[in-house]
Coordinates of C-alpha atoms (C1' of nucleotides) in Angstrom, one line a residue:
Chain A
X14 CA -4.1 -4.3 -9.5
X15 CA -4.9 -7.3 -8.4
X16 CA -5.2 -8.9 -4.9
X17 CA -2.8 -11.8 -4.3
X18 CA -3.3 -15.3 -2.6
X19 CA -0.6 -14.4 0.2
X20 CA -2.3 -10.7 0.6
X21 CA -5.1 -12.1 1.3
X22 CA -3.5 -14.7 3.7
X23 CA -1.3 -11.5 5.6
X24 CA -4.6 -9.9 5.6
X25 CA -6.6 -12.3 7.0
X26 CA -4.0 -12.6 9.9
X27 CA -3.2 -8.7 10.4
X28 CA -7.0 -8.6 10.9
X29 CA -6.8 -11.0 14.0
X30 CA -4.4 -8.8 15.7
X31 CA -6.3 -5.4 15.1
X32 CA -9.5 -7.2 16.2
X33 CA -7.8 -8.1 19.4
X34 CA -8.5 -11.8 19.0
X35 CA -4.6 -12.0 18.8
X36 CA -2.5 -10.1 21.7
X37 CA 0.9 -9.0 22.3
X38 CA 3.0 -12.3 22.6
X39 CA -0.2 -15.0 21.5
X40 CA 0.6 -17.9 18.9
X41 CA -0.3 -17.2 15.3
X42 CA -1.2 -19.8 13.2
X43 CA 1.8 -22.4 11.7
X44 CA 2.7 -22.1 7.5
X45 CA 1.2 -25.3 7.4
X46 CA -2.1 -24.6 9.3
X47 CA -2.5 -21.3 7.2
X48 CA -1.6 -23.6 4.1
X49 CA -4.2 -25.9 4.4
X50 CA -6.7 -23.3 5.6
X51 CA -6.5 -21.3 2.6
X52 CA -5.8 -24.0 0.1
X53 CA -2.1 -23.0 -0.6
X54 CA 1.1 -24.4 -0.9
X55 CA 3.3 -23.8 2.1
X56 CA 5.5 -21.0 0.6
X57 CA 2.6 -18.9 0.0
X58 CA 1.7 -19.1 3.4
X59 CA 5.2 -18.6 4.6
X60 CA 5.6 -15.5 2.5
X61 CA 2.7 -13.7 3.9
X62 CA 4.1 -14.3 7.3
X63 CA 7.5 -12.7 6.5
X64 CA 5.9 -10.3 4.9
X65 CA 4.5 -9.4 8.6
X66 CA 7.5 -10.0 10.3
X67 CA 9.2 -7.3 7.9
X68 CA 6.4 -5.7 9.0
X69 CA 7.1 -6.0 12.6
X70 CA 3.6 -7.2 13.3
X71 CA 5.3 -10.8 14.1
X72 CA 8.4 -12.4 15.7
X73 CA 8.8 -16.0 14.4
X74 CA 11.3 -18.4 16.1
X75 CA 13.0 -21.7 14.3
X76 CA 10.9 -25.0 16.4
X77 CA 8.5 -22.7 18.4
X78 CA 6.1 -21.0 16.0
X79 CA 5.4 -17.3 15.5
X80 CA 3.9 -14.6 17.8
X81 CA 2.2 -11.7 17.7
X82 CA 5.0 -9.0 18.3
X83 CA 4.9 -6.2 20.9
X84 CA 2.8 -3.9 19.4
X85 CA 3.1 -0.7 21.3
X86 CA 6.7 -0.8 19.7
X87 CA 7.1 1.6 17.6
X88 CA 10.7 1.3 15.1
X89 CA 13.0 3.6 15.2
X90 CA 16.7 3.8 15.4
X91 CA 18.3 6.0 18.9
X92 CA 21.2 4.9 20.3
X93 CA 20.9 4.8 24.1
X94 CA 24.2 5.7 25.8
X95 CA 25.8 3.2 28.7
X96 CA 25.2 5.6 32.0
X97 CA 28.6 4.5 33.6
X98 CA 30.4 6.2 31.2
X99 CA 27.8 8.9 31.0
X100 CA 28.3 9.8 35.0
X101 CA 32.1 9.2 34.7
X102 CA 32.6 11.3 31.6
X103 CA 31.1 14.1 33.5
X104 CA 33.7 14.2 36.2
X105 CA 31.0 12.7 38.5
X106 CA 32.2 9.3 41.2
X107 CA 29.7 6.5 40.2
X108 CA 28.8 3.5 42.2
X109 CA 26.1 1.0 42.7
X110 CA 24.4 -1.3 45.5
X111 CA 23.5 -4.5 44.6
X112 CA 20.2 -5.4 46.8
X113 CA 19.6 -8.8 45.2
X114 CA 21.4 -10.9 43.1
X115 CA 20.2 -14.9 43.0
X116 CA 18.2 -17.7 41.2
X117 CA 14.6 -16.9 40.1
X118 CA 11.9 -18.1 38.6
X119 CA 10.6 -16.2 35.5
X120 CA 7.1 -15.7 34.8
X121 CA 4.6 -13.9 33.0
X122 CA 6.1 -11.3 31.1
X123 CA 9.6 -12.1 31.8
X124 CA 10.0 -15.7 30.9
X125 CA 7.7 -15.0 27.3
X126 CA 10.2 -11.9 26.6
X127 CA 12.9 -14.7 27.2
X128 CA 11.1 -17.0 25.5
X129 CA 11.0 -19.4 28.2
X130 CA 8.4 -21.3 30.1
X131 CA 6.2 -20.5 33.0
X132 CA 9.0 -21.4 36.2
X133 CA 11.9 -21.8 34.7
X134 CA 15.0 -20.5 36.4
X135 CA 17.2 -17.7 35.4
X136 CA 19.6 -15.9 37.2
X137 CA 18.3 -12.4 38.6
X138 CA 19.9 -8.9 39.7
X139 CA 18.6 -6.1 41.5
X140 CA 21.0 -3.4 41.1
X141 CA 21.0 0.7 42.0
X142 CA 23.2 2.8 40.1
X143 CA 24.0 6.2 41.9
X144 CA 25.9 9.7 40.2
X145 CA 27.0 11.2 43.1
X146 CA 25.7 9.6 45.8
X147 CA 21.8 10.2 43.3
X148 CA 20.2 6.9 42.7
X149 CA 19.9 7.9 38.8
X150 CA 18.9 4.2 37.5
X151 CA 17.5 1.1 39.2
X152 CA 18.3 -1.5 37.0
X153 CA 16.6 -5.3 37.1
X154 CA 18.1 -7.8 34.9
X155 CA 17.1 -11.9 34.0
X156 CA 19.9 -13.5 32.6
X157 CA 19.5 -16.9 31.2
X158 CA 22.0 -19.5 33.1
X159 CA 23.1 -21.4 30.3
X160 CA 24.2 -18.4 28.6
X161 CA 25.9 -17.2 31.7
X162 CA 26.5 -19.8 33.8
X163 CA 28.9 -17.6 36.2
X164 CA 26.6 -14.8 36.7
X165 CA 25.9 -15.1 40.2
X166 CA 29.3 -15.5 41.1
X167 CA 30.5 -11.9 40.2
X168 CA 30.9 -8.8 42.1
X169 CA 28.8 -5.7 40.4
X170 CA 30.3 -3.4 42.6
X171 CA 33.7 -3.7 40.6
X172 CA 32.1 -3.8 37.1
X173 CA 28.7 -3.6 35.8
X174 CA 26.6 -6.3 34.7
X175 CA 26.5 -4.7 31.4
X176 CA 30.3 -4.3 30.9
X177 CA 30.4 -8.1 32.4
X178 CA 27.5 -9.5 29.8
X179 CA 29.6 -7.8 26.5
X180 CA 32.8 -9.7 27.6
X181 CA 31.2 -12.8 28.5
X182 CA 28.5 -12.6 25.6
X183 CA 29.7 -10.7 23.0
X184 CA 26.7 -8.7 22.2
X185 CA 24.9 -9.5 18.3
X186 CA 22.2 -7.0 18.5
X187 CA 20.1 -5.1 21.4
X188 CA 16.7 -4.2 21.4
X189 CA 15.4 -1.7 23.5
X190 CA 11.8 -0.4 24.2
X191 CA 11.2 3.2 25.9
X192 CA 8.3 3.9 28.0
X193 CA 7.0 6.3 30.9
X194 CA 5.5 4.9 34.4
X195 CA 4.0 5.9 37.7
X196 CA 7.0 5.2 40.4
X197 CA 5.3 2.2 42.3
X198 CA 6.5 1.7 46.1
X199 CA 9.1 -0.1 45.2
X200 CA 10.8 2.9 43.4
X201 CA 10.0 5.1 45.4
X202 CA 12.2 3.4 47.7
X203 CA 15.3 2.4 45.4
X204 CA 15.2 5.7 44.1
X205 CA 14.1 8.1 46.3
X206 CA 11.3 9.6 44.2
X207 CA 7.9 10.5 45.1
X208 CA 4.9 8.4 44.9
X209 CA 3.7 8.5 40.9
X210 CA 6.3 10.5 39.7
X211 CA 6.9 9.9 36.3
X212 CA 9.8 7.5 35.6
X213 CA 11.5 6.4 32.4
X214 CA 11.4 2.4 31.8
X215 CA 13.7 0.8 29.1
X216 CA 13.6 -2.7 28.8
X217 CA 16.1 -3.9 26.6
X218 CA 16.5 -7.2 25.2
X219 CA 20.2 -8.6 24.8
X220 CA 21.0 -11.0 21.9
X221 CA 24.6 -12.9 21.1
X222 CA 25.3 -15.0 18.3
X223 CA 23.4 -18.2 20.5
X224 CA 20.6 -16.1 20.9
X225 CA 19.2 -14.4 23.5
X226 CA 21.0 -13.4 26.8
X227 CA 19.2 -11.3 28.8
X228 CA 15.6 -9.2 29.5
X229 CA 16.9 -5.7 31.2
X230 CA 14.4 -3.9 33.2
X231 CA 16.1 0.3 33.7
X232 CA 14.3 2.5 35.5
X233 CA 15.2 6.3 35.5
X234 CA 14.0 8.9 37.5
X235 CA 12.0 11.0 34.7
X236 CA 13.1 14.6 35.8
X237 CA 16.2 13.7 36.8
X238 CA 17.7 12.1 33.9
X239 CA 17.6 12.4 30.4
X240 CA 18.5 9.7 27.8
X241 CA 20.1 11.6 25.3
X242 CA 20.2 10.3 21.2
X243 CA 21.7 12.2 18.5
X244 CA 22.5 11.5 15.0
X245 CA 24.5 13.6 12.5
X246 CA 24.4 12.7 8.6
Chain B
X5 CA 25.9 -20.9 12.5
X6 CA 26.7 -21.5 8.6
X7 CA 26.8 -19.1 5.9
X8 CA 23.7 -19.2 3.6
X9 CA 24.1 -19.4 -0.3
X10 CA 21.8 -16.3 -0.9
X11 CA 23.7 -14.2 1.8
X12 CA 26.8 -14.6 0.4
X13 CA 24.8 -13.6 -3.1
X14 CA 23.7 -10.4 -1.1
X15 CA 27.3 -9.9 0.7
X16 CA 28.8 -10.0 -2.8
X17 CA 26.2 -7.6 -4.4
X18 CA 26.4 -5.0 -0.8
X19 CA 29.9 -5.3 -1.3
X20 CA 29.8 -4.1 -5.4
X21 CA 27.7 -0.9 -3.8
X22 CA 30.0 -0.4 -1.2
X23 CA 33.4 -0.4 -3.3
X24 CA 32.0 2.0 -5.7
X25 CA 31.6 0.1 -8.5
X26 CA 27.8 0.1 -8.4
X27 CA 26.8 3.7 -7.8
X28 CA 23.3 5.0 -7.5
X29 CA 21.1 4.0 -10.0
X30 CA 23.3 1.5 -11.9
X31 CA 21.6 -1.5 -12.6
X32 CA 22.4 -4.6 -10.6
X33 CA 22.8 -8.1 -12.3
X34 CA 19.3 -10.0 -13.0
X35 CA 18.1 -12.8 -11.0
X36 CA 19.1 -15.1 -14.0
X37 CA 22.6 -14.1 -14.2
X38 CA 23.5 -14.0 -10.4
X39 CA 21.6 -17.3 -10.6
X40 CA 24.0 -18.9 -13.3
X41 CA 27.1 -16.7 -11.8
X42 CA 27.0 -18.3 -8.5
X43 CA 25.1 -22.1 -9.3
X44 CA 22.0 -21.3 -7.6
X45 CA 18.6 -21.3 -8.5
X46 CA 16.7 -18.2 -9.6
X47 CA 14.7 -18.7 -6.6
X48 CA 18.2 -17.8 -4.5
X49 CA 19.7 -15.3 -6.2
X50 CA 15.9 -13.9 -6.0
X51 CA 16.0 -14.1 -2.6
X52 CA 19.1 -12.4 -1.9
X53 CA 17.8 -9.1 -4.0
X54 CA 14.5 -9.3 -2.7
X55 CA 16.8 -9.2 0.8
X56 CA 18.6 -5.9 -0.4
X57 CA 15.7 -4.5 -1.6
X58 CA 14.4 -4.5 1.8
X59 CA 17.1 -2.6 3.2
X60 CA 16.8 -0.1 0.9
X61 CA 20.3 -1.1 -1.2
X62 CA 18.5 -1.4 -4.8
X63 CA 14.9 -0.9 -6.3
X64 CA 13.3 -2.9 -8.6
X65 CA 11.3 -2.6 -11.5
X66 CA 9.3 -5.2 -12.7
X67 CA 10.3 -6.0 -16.6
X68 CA 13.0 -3.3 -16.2
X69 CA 15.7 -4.9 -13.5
X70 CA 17.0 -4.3 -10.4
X71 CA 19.1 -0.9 -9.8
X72 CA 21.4 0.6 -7.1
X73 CA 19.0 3.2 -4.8
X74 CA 19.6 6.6 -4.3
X75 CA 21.9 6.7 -1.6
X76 CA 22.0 9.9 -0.3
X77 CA 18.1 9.5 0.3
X78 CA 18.5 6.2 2.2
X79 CA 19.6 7.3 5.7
X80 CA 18.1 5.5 8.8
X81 CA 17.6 8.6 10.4
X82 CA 14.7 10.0 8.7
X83 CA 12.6 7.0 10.2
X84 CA 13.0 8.0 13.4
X85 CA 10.7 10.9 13.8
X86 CA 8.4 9.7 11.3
X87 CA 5.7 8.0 12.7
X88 CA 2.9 7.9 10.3
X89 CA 5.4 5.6 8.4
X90 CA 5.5 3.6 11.8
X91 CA 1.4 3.9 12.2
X92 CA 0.7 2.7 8.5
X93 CA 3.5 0.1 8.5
X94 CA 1.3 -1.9 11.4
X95 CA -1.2 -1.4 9.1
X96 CA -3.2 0.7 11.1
X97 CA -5.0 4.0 10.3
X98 CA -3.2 7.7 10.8
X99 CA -4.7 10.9 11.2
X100 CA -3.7 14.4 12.6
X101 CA -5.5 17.0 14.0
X102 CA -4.5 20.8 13.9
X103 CA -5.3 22.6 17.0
X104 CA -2.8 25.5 16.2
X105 CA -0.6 26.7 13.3
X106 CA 0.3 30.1 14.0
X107 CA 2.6 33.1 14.8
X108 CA 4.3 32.8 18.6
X109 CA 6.6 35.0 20.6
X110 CA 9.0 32.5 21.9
X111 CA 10.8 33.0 25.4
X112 CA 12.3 31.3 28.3
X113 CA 13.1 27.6 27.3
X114 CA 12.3 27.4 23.7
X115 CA 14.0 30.8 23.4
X116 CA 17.1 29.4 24.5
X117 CA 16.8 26.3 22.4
X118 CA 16.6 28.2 18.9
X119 CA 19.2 30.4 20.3
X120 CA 16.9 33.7 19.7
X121 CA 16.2 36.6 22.4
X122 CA 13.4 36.7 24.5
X123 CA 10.0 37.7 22.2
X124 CA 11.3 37.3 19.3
X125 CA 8.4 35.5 16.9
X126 CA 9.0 32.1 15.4
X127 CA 5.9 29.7 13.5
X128 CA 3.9 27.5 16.0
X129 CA 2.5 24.6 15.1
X130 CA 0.1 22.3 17.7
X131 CA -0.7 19.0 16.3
X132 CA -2.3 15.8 17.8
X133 CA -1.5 12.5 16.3
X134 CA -3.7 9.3 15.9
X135 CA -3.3 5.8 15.5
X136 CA -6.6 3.9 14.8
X137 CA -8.1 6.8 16.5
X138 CA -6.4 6.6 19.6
X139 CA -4.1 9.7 20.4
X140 CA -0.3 8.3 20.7
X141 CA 2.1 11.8 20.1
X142 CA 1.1 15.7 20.9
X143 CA 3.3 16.9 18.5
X144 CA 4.3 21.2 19.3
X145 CA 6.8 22.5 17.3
X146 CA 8.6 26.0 16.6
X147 CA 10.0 26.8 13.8
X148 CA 12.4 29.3 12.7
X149 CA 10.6 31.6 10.1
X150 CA 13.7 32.8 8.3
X151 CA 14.7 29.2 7.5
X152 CA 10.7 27.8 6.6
X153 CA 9.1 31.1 5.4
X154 CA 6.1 29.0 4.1
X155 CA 5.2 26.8 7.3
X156 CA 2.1 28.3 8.2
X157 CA 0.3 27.8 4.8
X158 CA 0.5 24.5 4.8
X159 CA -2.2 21.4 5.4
X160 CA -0.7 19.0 8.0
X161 CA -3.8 16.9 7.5
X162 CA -2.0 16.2 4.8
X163 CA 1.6 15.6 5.1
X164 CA 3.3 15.8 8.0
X165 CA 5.1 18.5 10.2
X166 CA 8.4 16.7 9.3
X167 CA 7.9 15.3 6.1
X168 CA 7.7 18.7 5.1
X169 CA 10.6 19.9 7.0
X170 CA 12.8 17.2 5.7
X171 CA 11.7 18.5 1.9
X172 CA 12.4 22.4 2.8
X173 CA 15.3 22.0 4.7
X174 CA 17.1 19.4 4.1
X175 CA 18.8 17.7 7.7
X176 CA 21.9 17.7 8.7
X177 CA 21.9 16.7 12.5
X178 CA 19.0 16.0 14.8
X179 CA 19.6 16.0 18.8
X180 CA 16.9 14.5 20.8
X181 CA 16.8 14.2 24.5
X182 CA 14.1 11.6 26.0
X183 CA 12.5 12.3 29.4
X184 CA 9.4 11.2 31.7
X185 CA 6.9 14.0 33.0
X186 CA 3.6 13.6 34.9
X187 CA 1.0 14.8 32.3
X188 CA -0.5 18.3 33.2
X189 CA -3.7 19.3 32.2
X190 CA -3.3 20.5 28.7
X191 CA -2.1 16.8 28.0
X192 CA -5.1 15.1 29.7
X193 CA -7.1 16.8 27.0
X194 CA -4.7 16.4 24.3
X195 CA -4.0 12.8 24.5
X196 CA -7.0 11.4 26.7
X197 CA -4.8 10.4 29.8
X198 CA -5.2 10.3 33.6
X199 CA -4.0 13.6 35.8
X200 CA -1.0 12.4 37.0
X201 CA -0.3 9.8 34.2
X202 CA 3.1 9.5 33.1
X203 CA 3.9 10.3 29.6
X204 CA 7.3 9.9 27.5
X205 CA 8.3 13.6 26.5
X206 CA 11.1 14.0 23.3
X207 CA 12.5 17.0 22.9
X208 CA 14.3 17.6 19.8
X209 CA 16.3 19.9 18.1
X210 CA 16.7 19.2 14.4
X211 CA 19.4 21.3 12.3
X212 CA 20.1 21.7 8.8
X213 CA 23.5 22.8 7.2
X214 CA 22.3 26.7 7.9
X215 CA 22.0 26.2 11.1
X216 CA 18.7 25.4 13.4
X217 CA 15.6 24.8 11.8
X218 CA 13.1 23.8 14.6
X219 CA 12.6 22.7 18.1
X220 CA 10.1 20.2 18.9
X221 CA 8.4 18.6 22.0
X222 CA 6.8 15.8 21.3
X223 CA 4.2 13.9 24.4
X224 CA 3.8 10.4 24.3
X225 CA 1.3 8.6 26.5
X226 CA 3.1 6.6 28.5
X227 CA 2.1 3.0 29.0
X228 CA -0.2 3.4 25.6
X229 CA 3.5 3.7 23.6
X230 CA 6.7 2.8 23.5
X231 CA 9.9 3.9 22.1
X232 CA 11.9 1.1 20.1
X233 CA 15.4 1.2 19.7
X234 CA 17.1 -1.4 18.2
X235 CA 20.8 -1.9 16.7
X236 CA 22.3 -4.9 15.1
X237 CA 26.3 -5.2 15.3
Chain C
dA29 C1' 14.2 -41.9 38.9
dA30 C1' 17.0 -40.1 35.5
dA31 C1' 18.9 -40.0 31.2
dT32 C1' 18.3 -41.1 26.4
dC33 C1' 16.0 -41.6 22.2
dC34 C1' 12.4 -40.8 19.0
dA35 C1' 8.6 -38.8 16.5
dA36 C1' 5.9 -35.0 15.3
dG37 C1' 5.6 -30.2 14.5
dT38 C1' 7.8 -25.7 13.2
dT39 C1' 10.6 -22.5 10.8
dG40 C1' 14.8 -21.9 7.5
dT41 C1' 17.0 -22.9 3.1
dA42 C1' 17.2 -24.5 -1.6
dT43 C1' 15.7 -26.4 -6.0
dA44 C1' 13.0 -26.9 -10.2
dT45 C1' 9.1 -25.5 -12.6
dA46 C1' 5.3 -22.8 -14.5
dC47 C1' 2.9 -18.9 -15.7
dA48 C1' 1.7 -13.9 -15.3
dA49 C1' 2.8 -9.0 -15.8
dC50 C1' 5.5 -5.7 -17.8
dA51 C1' 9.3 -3.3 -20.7
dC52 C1' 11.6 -2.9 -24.8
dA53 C1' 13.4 -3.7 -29.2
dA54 C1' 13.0 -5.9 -33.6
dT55 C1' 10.0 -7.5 -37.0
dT56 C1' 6.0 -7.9 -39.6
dT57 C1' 1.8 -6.1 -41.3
dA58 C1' -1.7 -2.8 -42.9
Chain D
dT20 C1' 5.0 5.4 -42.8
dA21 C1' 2.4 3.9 -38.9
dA22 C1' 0.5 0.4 -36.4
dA23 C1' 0.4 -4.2 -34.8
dT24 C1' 2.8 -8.3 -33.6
dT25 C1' 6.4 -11.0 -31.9
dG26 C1' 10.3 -12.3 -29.2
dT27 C1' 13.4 -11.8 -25.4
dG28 C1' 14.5 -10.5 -20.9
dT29 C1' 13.0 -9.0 -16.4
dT30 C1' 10.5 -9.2 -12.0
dG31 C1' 6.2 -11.1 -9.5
dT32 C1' 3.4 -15.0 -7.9
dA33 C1' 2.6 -19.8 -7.0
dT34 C1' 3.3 -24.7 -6.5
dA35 C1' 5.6 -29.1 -5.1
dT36 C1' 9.3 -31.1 -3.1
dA37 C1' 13.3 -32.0 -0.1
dC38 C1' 16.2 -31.5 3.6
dA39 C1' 18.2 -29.0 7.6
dA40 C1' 17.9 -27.0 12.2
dC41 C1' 15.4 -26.7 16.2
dT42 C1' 11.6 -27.4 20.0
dT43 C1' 8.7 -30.2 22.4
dG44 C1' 6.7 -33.9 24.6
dG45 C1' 6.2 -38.7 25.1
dA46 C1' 8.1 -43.3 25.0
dT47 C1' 12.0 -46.1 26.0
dT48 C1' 16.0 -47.5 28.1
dT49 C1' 19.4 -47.4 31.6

DNA sequence: AAATCCAAGTTGTATATACAACACAATTTA
DNA sequence: TAAATTGTGTTGTATATACAACTTGGATTT
């Protein structure tokens, strides 16, 4: 079996990432820059990076370049459930307060996960959900205006912003990311959990046809609340 | 957003499968003729298989051809609980260690979850798993001894807890419910976390069609992994 | 100062070509 | 007859080229 040229090539650049000289989110080198590094023809370069964006080692974007993926993503397939209907299909009254909801400017993690630059504005909600009177999820959400131009004008008490964001934006696909954290000070006080109790944090990327919509921040009370997936064959 | 020429290669190809009149291991028209069929180059009809090949639609053989997968193999929901697929697919190294496989009087919760009495014995297994050496999932699970008589004699250095499971006992259902605790001392040492650190805990009860086969907890440091989640509509 | 345009860089699609690796059947040879 | 060769068809790799779609930043024009 022998090794071939874009192997070596997906190697080469897999090896970067593991050695930590590429993070989470940092430019990888261009078709053309691999190309001429390696003494290939473009396509050979391009197919070793498709072969790690199959991979999921990569996202690559049309204009921009390509980027070292989230790597603490692991890929799988559970199908989170919308929590209005979850509270309301258990007989329970569900309602929300919205403590923010205004123009922003996205940085650092936020405005690469939107694929945005450093400062740019996007339209920003801080929003408590409650099941019976329970703060059950504290959900922050950057919407990009241009996608959403009216987003600041609605009133989340009538209808959430997720029910608002599928009319609007009819949703293409949703990617979602599950993780555990230490409630900070700021959750402890939107929802009334102790300092460092273990919460549940979902950030969840939504995508339309035009591209990307929104970065979702959903925060759970960890003993409180369970995010339920089942799948039957 | 324009329809490519090798997706509608691909649509017309999924849709041969889907209609029935491709079935599992029929063989799927060559490069060369989908090529001269649809005025493309070999290049794009190439592309198109090499597209279905990827989601697990056909196989292909080189000198042989191209033919329809097994489809009752290729369900999505196997990936989810595998994770040395995930591990090896980042190209990283996976390893397990056994710290238990043995005999285990089950009561109170995990009682209740297999639907057996208080005492009554079930197979125990205790397994840590590794990516690149770092611990990412504390895997326990118990397993009903009439439906796996031969779970403790196995190596789970060698395969894993589920691949094996999925081979005995074929699944028919798998419930999973997705939580955050504050790790407790066993999982300090288990996964090399902080007291206190909050950790993403999966339970999971995973059925076949004679009923329940096993119940599993599995502990995943919190901010070292994520859960992904995606769906495409 | 603001809007527009343009050029360069990047990924995506598509073509045409060539050769390699492999499977298989038919033919030829020992 | 048995073995070797040949030919055809298939997928795999690689190159060179062209254009499309998109981003970005700088230059130009308004």
């Amino acid at each position: 079996m022998s090794i071939t040229r874009y192997q070596v090539i997906r190697t080469h650049v897999l090896s970067l990432v593991e050695a930590g000289q590429l993070k989470s989110f940092d430019r990888v080198p261009s078709e053309n820059e691999l190309a001429e590094q390696f003494s290939v023809s473009r396509m050979t370069a391009r197919k070793a990076l498709q072969s790690l964006l199959d991979s999921g080692v990569i996202t690559r974007v049309r204009g921009k370049g390509s980027f070292v993926a989230d790597l603490q993503v692991t890929g799988s397939s559970l199908r989170i459930t919308n929590i209005a209907e979850d509270v309301r299909a258990k007989g329970h009254t569900f309602s929300s307060v919205v403590h923010s909801l205004e123009e922003f400017n996205a940085s650092g993690d936020v405005a690469r996960r939107l694929l945005l630059s450093d400062g740019e504005a996007v339209f920003y909600s801080d929003i408590v959900h409650f099941d019976n009177n329970l703060p059950i999820q504290w959900e922050r959400r950057y919407v990009l205006r241009e996608q959403v131009p009216e987003y600041l004008a609605q009133d989340f008490n009538l209808r959430t912003t997720h029910d608002y964001l599928a009319q609007v934006a009819p949703l293409a696909a949703v990617r979602s990311s599950i993780s555990a954290i230490n409630a900070d000070a700021k959750a402890v006080e939107r929802l009334d959990v102790v300092p460092q109790e273990a919460c549940l944090l979902v950030e969840r990327l939504t995508e339309s046809r035009d591209g990307i919509v929104a970065f979702s921040q959903l925060i759970y009370p960890g003993t409180r609340h369970k995010l339920g997936a089942s799948y039957e064959l």
